[in-house]
Short mmCIF file of C-alpha atoms in Angstrom, two decimals:
data_model
loop_
_atom_site.label_atom_id
_atom_site.label_comp_id
_atom_site.label_asym_id
_atom_site.label_seq_id
_atom_site.Cartn_x
_atom_site.Cartn_y
_atom_site.Cartn_z
CA MET A 258 105.29 111.53 71.97
CA ASP A 259 103.37 112.66 75.06
CA THR A 260 105.09 116.07 75.10
CA TRP A 261 104.41 118.99 72.77
CA HIS A 262 107.95 118.93 71.39
CA GLY A 263 107.79 115.18 70.78
CA PHE A 264 104.38 115.28 69.12
CA GLN A 265 105.31 118.29 66.99
CA THR A 266 108.44 116.48 65.81
CA PHE A 267 106.36 113.41 64.95
CA ALA A 268 103.72 115.45 63.11
CA THR A 269 106.15 117.54 61.06
CA THR A 270 108.73 114.88 60.22
CA PRO A 271 108.04 113.51 56.73
CA ALA A 272 106.57 110.02 56.95
CA PRO A 273 108.73 107.16 55.62
CA ALA A 274 108.18 106.74 51.90
CA PRO A 275 108.88 103.85 49.51
CA PRO A 276 111.67 104.30 46.97
CA ALA A 277 110.80 106.74 44.20
CA PRO A 278 111.23 105.51 40.61
CA GLY A 279 114.45 106.71 39.02
CA LYS A 280 116.07 107.66 42.33
CA PRO A 281 119.47 106.22 43.37
CA GLN A 282 119.29 102.96 45.30
CA ARG A 283 119.37 103.43 49.06
CA SER A 284 122.11 101.88 51.15
CA ILE A 285 121.59 98.80 53.29
CA GLU A 286 121.53 100.91 56.46
CA GLU A 287 119.00 103.31 54.95
CA ARG A 288 116.76 100.42 53.89
CA LEU A 289 117.04 98.76 57.29
CA ALA A 290 116.01 102.03 58.94
CA TYR A 291 113.16 102.43 56.45
CA HIS A 292 111.68 98.99 57.12
CA SER A 293 112.09 99.53 60.85
CA ALA A 294 109.95 102.69 60.70
CA PHE A 295 107.95 101.73 57.59
CA VAL A 296 104.90 103.36 56.08
CA THR A 297 101.49 103.80 57.64
CA VAL A 298 98.88 102.39 55.29
CA ARG A 299 95.46 104.00 55.36
CA THR A 300 93.04 101.51 56.84
CA PRO A 301 89.24 101.61 57.21
CA ALA A 302 89.73 102.44 60.91
CA ILE A 303 91.89 105.47 60.13
CA ASP A 304 89.45 106.75 57.50
CA THR A 305 86.43 106.27 59.77
CA LEU A 306 88.16 107.89 62.74
CA ALA A 307 89.38 110.87 60.69
CA LEU A 308 85.92 111.56 59.27
CA THR A 309 84.18 111.18 62.64
CA VAL A 310 86.67 113.39 64.48
CA ARG A 311 86.33 116.07 61.83
CA ARG A 312 82.53 116.07 62.20
CA LEU A 313 82.71 116.17 66.01
CA MET A 314 85.16 119.08 65.96
CA LEU A 315 82.78 121.02 63.72
CA LEU A 316 79.80 120.02 65.87
CA GLY A 317 81.42 121.26 69.06
CA ARG A 318 83.23 124.29 67.67
CA HIS A 319 80.83 126.85 69.14
CA GLN A 320 79.57 124.84 72.11
CA ARG A 321 80.25 126.69 75.33
CA THR A 322 77.86 125.68 78.11
CA THR A 323 78.42 121.90 78.21
CA ALA A 324 81.11 119.41 77.28
CA ARG A 325 81.68 118.90 73.58
CA PRO A 326 80.79 115.51 72.11
CA SER A 327 83.66 113.05 72.37
CA LEU A 328 84.70 109.78 70.77
CA ILE A 329 86.06 106.44 71.95
CA LEU A 330 88.25 104.26 69.73
CA THR A 331 88.13 100.70 71.00
CA GLY A 332 89.02 97.19 69.92
CA PRO A 333 91.33 94.26 70.63
CA ALA A 334 95.08 94.65 70.94
CA ALA A 335 97.16 94.97 67.74
CA THR A 336 94.27 96.28 65.63
CA GLY A 337 95.77 99.70 64.90
CA LYS A 338 94.18 101.94 67.54
CA THR A 339 97.24 103.99 68.51
CA THR A 340 98.38 104.22 64.88
CA ALA A 341 94.96 105.55 63.87
CA LEU A 342 94.90 107.98 66.80
CA LEU A 343 98.32 109.41 65.97
CA GLU A 344 97.60 109.66 62.24
CA VAL A 345 94.44 111.65 62.91
CA GLY A 346 96.42 113.86 65.30
CA ARG A 347 99.12 114.40 62.69
CA THR A 348 96.52 115.32 60.06
CA CYS A 349 94.84 117.81 62.39
CA HIS A 350 98.17 119.38 63.35
CA LEU A 351 99.30 119.81 59.74
CA ALA A 352 95.92 121.13 58.58
CA HIS A 353 95.88 123.74 61.35
CA THR A 354 99.47 124.76 60.61
CA ARG A 355 98.67 125.25 56.92
CA GLN A 356 95.62 127.36 57.72
CA HIS A 357 97.30 129.34 60.51
CA PRO A 358 101.06 129.59 59.88
CA PRO A 359 103.01 130.43 63.05
CA THR A 360 103.93 134.10 63.40
CA PRO A 361 107.54 134.80 64.44
CA GLY A 362 107.76 136.15 67.95
CA GLN A 363 104.29 135.00 68.96
CA GLN A 364 103.33 132.12 71.22
CA PRO A 365 102.82 129.04 69.01
CA VAL A 366 99.34 127.57 68.80
CA VAL A 367 99.09 123.94 69.97
CA PRO A 368 96.19 122.39 68.04
CA VAL A 369 96.64 118.81 69.30
CA ALA A 370 97.52 117.26 72.66
CA TYR A 371 98.41 113.58 73.16
CA VAL A 372 98.22 112.17 76.69
CA LEU A 373 98.89 108.64 77.94
CA VAL A 374 96.87 107.38 80.90
CA PRO A 375 99.46 106.11 83.41
CA PRO A 376 99.02 102.68 85.05
CA GLY A 377 96.85 102.95 88.17
CA ALA A 378 96.04 106.54 87.27
CA SER A 379 94.84 108.88 89.98
CA ALA A 380 93.40 112.33 89.39
CA LYS A 381 96.73 113.94 90.27
CA THR A 382 98.94 111.69 88.11
CA LEU A 383 96.56 112.09 85.18
CA THR A 384 96.51 115.87 85.57
CA ALA A 385 100.30 115.80 85.78
CA GLY A 386 100.33 113.99 82.42
CA PHE A 387 98.31 116.84 80.91
CA ALA A 388 100.70 119.33 82.49
CA ARG A 389 103.77 117.48 81.22
CA TYR A 390 102.58 117.67 77.62
CA LEU A 391 102.72 121.47 77.61
CA GLY A 392 105.60 121.77 80.06
CA ILE A 393 103.48 123.28 82.83
CA PRO A 394 105.58 123.42 86.02
CA VAL A 395 104.34 121.06 88.72
CA THR A 396 105.53 121.31 92.31
CA ALA A 397 104.90 119.06 95.29
CA ARG A 398 103.12 121.91 97.07
CA MET A 399 100.50 122.40 94.38
CA THR A 400 97.02 121.24 95.27
CA GLN A 401 94.93 119.29 92.78
CA ALA A 402 92.72 122.37 92.30
CA GLN A 403 95.74 124.57 91.52
CA LEU A 404 97.13 122.01 89.08
CA MET A 405 93.74 121.66 87.39
CA GLN A 406 93.42 125.43 87.06
CA ALA A 407 96.89 125.70 85.52
CA VAL A 408 96.18 122.92 83.02
CA CYS A 409 92.81 124.28 81.87
CA HIS A 410 94.10 127.85 81.58
CA THR A 411 97.21 126.83 79.64
CA TYR A 412 95.38 124.46 77.26
CA ASN A 413 92.78 127.10 76.44
CA THR A 414 95.42 129.81 76.03
CA ALA A 415 97.50 127.54 73.77
CA GLY A 416 94.48 126.92 71.55
CA VAL A 417 94.29 123.14 71.94
CA ARG A 418 91.39 121.91 69.80
CA LEU A 419 91.88 118.14 69.86
CA VAL A 420 92.89 116.08 72.91
CA LEU A 421 93.92 112.47 72.26
CA ILE A 422 93.95 110.24 75.35
CA ASP A 423 95.50 106.80 74.87
CA GLU A 424 95.39 103.67 77.06
CA ILE A 425 92.03 104.68 78.55
CA HIS A 426 91.41 101.05 79.58
CA ARG A 427 93.89 101.63 82.42
CA LEU A 428 91.23 103.62 84.27
CA ASN A 429 89.19 101.65 86.77
CA PRO A 430 86.29 103.70 88.17
CA ARG A 431 85.54 100.91 90.66
CA THR A 432 88.53 102.00 92.74
CA THR A 433 88.68 105.28 94.63
CA THR A 434 91.64 106.64 92.64
CA GLY A 435 90.17 105.43 89.37
CA ALA A 436 86.82 107.07 90.10
CA GLU A 437 88.59 110.35 90.85
CA ALA A 438 90.53 110.11 87.58
CA ALA A 439 87.34 109.40 85.61
CA ASP A 440 85.65 112.41 87.23
CA LEU A 441 88.70 114.50 86.34
CA LEU A 442 88.33 113.64 82.65
CA LYS A 443 84.68 114.71 82.78
CA ASP A 444 85.71 118.04 84.34
CA LEU A 445 88.45 118.56 81.74
CA THR A 446 86.04 118.04 78.84
CA GLU A 447 83.83 120.77 80.30
CA ARG A 448 86.62 123.26 81.00
CA ILE A 449 88.91 122.81 77.97
CA GLY A 450 87.52 123.99 74.64
CA ALA A 451 88.58 120.89 72.72
CA THR A 452 87.21 117.66 71.30
CA PHE A 453 88.33 114.65 73.34
CA VAL A 454 89.14 111.32 71.68
CA TYR A 455 89.88 108.29 73.85
CA ALA A 456 91.50 105.02 72.77
CA GLY A 457 91.78 101.75 74.67
CA ILE A 458 91.56 97.99 74.50
CA ASP A 459 87.99 96.64 74.50
CA VAL A 460 86.74 99.66 76.45
CA THR A 461 83.08 98.66 76.31
CA GLY A 462 83.86 95.53 78.31
CA THR A 463 85.60 97.42 81.13
CA ALA A 464 84.24 99.22 84.17
CA LEU A 465 84.40 102.52 82.28
CA PHE A 466 80.91 101.88 80.89
CA SER A 467 79.36 100.76 84.17
CA GLY A 468 77.52 102.74 86.81
CA VAL A 469 76.62 106.42 86.75
CA ARG A 470 80.01 107.51 85.42
CA GLY A 471 79.82 104.96 82.64
CA ALA A 472 76.34 106.14 81.68
CA GLN A 473 77.57 109.73 81.45
CA LEU A 474 80.49 108.69 79.25
CA ALA A 475 78.29 106.55 77.01
CA ALA A 476 75.82 109.42 76.61
CA ARG A 477 78.51 111.82 75.42
CA ALA A 478 80.84 109.64 73.36
CA SER A 479 80.51 108.11 69.92
CA LEU A 480 82.14 104.73 69.43
CA VAL A 481 84.50 103.67 66.65
CA GLU A 482 85.57 100.04 66.78
CA THR A 483 88.70 98.52 65.33
CA GLY A 484 89.10 94.82 64.74
CA ALA A 485 90.76 92.17 62.69
CA LEU A 486 90.36 92.70 58.97
CA PRO A 487 88.14 90.07 57.36
CA ALA A 488 89.50 88.01 54.50
CA ARG A 489 86.32 88.81 52.58
CA LEU A 490 83.67 91.49 52.95
CA GLY A 491 81.06 90.94 50.27
CA ALA A 492 82.86 91.17 46.95
CA ARG A 493 85.85 92.92 48.52
CA ARG A 494 88.98 91.47 50.10
CA PRO A 495 90.10 94.07 52.66
CA PHE A 496 92.94 91.98 54.06
CA THR A 497 94.41 91.22 50.65
CA ASP A 498 94.18 94.92 49.75
CA LEU A 499 96.19 95.78 52.86
CA VAL A 500 98.80 93.11 52.04
CA THR A 501 99.09 94.52 48.52
CA ASP A 502 99.63 98.05 49.84
CA LEU A 503 102.28 96.88 52.29
CA GLU A 504 104.10 94.91 49.59
CA ALA A 505 104.11 97.95 47.30
CA ALA A 506 105.96 99.86 50.01
CA LEU A 507 108.83 97.36 50.32
CA ASP A 508 112.37 98.39 49.34
CA LEU A 509 113.87 95.04 48.36
CA GLN A 510 116.01 94.51 45.28
CA ARG A 511 114.72 91.12 44.15
CA HIS A 512 111.23 90.83 45.59
CA GLN A 513 108.60 89.79 43.03
CA ALA A 514 105.41 91.86 43.10
CA GLY A 515 102.35 89.75 43.81
CA THR A 516 104.14 87.27 46.07
CA LEU A 517 102.55 88.44 49.30
CA PRO A 518 98.98 88.81 47.96
CA ARG A 519 99.23 85.21 46.74
CA HIS A 520 99.95 84.22 50.33
CA ALA A 521 97.09 86.35 51.75
CA PRO A 522 95.15 83.31 53.09
CA TYR A 523 98.28 82.13 54.92
CA LEU A 524 98.99 85.63 56.23
CA HIS A 525 95.41 86.01 57.43
CA GLN A 526 95.57 82.72 59.34
CA ARG A 527 98.99 83.55 60.72
CA THR A 528 98.02 86.98 62.04
CA ALA A 529 94.28 86.40 62.63
CA GLY A 530 93.73 89.47 60.46
CA ARG A 531 95.30 91.86 62.99
CA ILE A 532 96.97 94.85 61.36
CA GLY A 533 99.71 95.18 63.96
CA SER A 534 100.74 91.54 63.68
CA LEU A 535 100.70 91.67 59.88
CA ALA A 536 102.85 94.81 59.72
CA ARG A 537 105.33 93.31 62.16
CA LEU A 538 105.53 90.06 60.19
CA ILE A 539 106.22 91.81 56.88
CA ARG A 540 108.70 94.27 58.38
CA GLU A 541 110.69 91.53 60.12
CA ALA A 542 110.67 89.42 56.96
CA ALA A 543 111.95 92.41 54.95
CA LEU A 544 114.74 93.06 57.45
CA THR A 545 115.71 89.38 57.28
CA ALA A 546 115.77 89.50 53.48
CA ILE A 547 118.17 92.45 53.54
CA LEU A 548 120.44 90.96 56.21
CA ASP A 549 120.74 87.52 54.58
CA GLY A 550 121.15 88.99 51.09
CA THR A 551 118.14 87.26 49.49
CA GLU A 552 116.40 90.63 49.00
CA ARG A 553 112.98 89.03 48.68
CA ILE A 554 110.28 87.71 50.97
CA THR A 555 109.20 84.11 50.51
CA LYS A 556 106.91 81.80 52.41
CA THR A 557 110.05 80.34 54.01
CA THR A 558 111.06 83.82 55.21
CA LEU A 559 107.61 84.42 56.68
CA ASP A 560 107.56 81.02 58.40
CA ALA A 561 110.84 81.80 60.16
CA VAL A 562 109.54 84.98 61.85
CA ARG A 563 108.35 84.65 65.43
CA LEU A 564 105.41 86.95 66.02
CA ASP A 565 103.86 88.40 69.17
CA HIS A 566 102.56 85.83 71.63
CA GLN A 567 98.92 86.58 70.87
CA ALA A 568 99.43 85.83 67.18
CA GLU A 569 101.57 82.76 67.85
CA THR A 570 98.97 81.21 70.15
CA HIS A 571 96.39 81.17 67.36
CA PRO A 572 96.32 77.99 65.29
CA ARG A 573 99.18 78.32 62.84
CA PRO A 574 98.67 77.15 59.24
CA HIS A 575 100.59 74.05 58.24
CA SER A 576 103.32 74.53 55.66
CA ARG A 577 102.95 72.27 52.67
CA GLY A 578 106.51 71.91 51.53
CA ARG A 579 108.72 74.76 50.46
CA VAL A 580 106.38 77.24 48.85
CA ARG A 581 107.85 80.47 47.51
#
């Protein structure tokens, strides 16, 4: 994903879709593959991020003298940050391609870049990640200044308008290498004509927001927070709505619609409202239902799935007999 070819393939490959009415039934292997990939359900975080990014891109479109306004997507693990980041990147890529179809024989425009912050990132390894995305040659003899110049020139020439930087919590400005990497990001935002969006786990509680560097980042970046979906929000039930959408996307032959929403309180307790844990639970239960031939998800099926450690260490609801 963190190369142009990989991201372009992701953005242009049709997203998995539930079975269309009237179409021939898919094979077991096709349905296993479908539930392994599964659909991406629009969540409040995705909608908020998409709208905010669109505004910031318009706000900074003609800004030349200083860094464009940026955005930080933050929240606990398994709350959909990377999914939201990639969905917004896909939307931007497809919108730009529709508005500016590639011309045969001309250098393709690269509207979106996706970069992962490496563990223990230094300025040079982070710059190398930017270079890798666009296939910029990097040699051992290149100085940091030369590498930086090559990256900025190539990104501006390629027309990159949105830079997505994931795993930003890996940066630690309290170390020498981390401080250099943080300064590098500041320089890149000033030299590349793009809107920068960062994503990381609980970023506001890390060293990224401390000291002079943290103050600069906080002054330039808007904040969008992800979190566990509440069971209730006023008169609405956001978590149950998500469960309903996920159930509607299932491709099981004997599953009864409405089963999973009826178990929404159990699912909320089981996953603590985290989107990633919920999606994993339902996908694994669907795969089990196909493999064992039951073709439906029951409470028993859900109980048998072992989730991620974070979800499993939360108090698990007691089963009251065999509830289907």
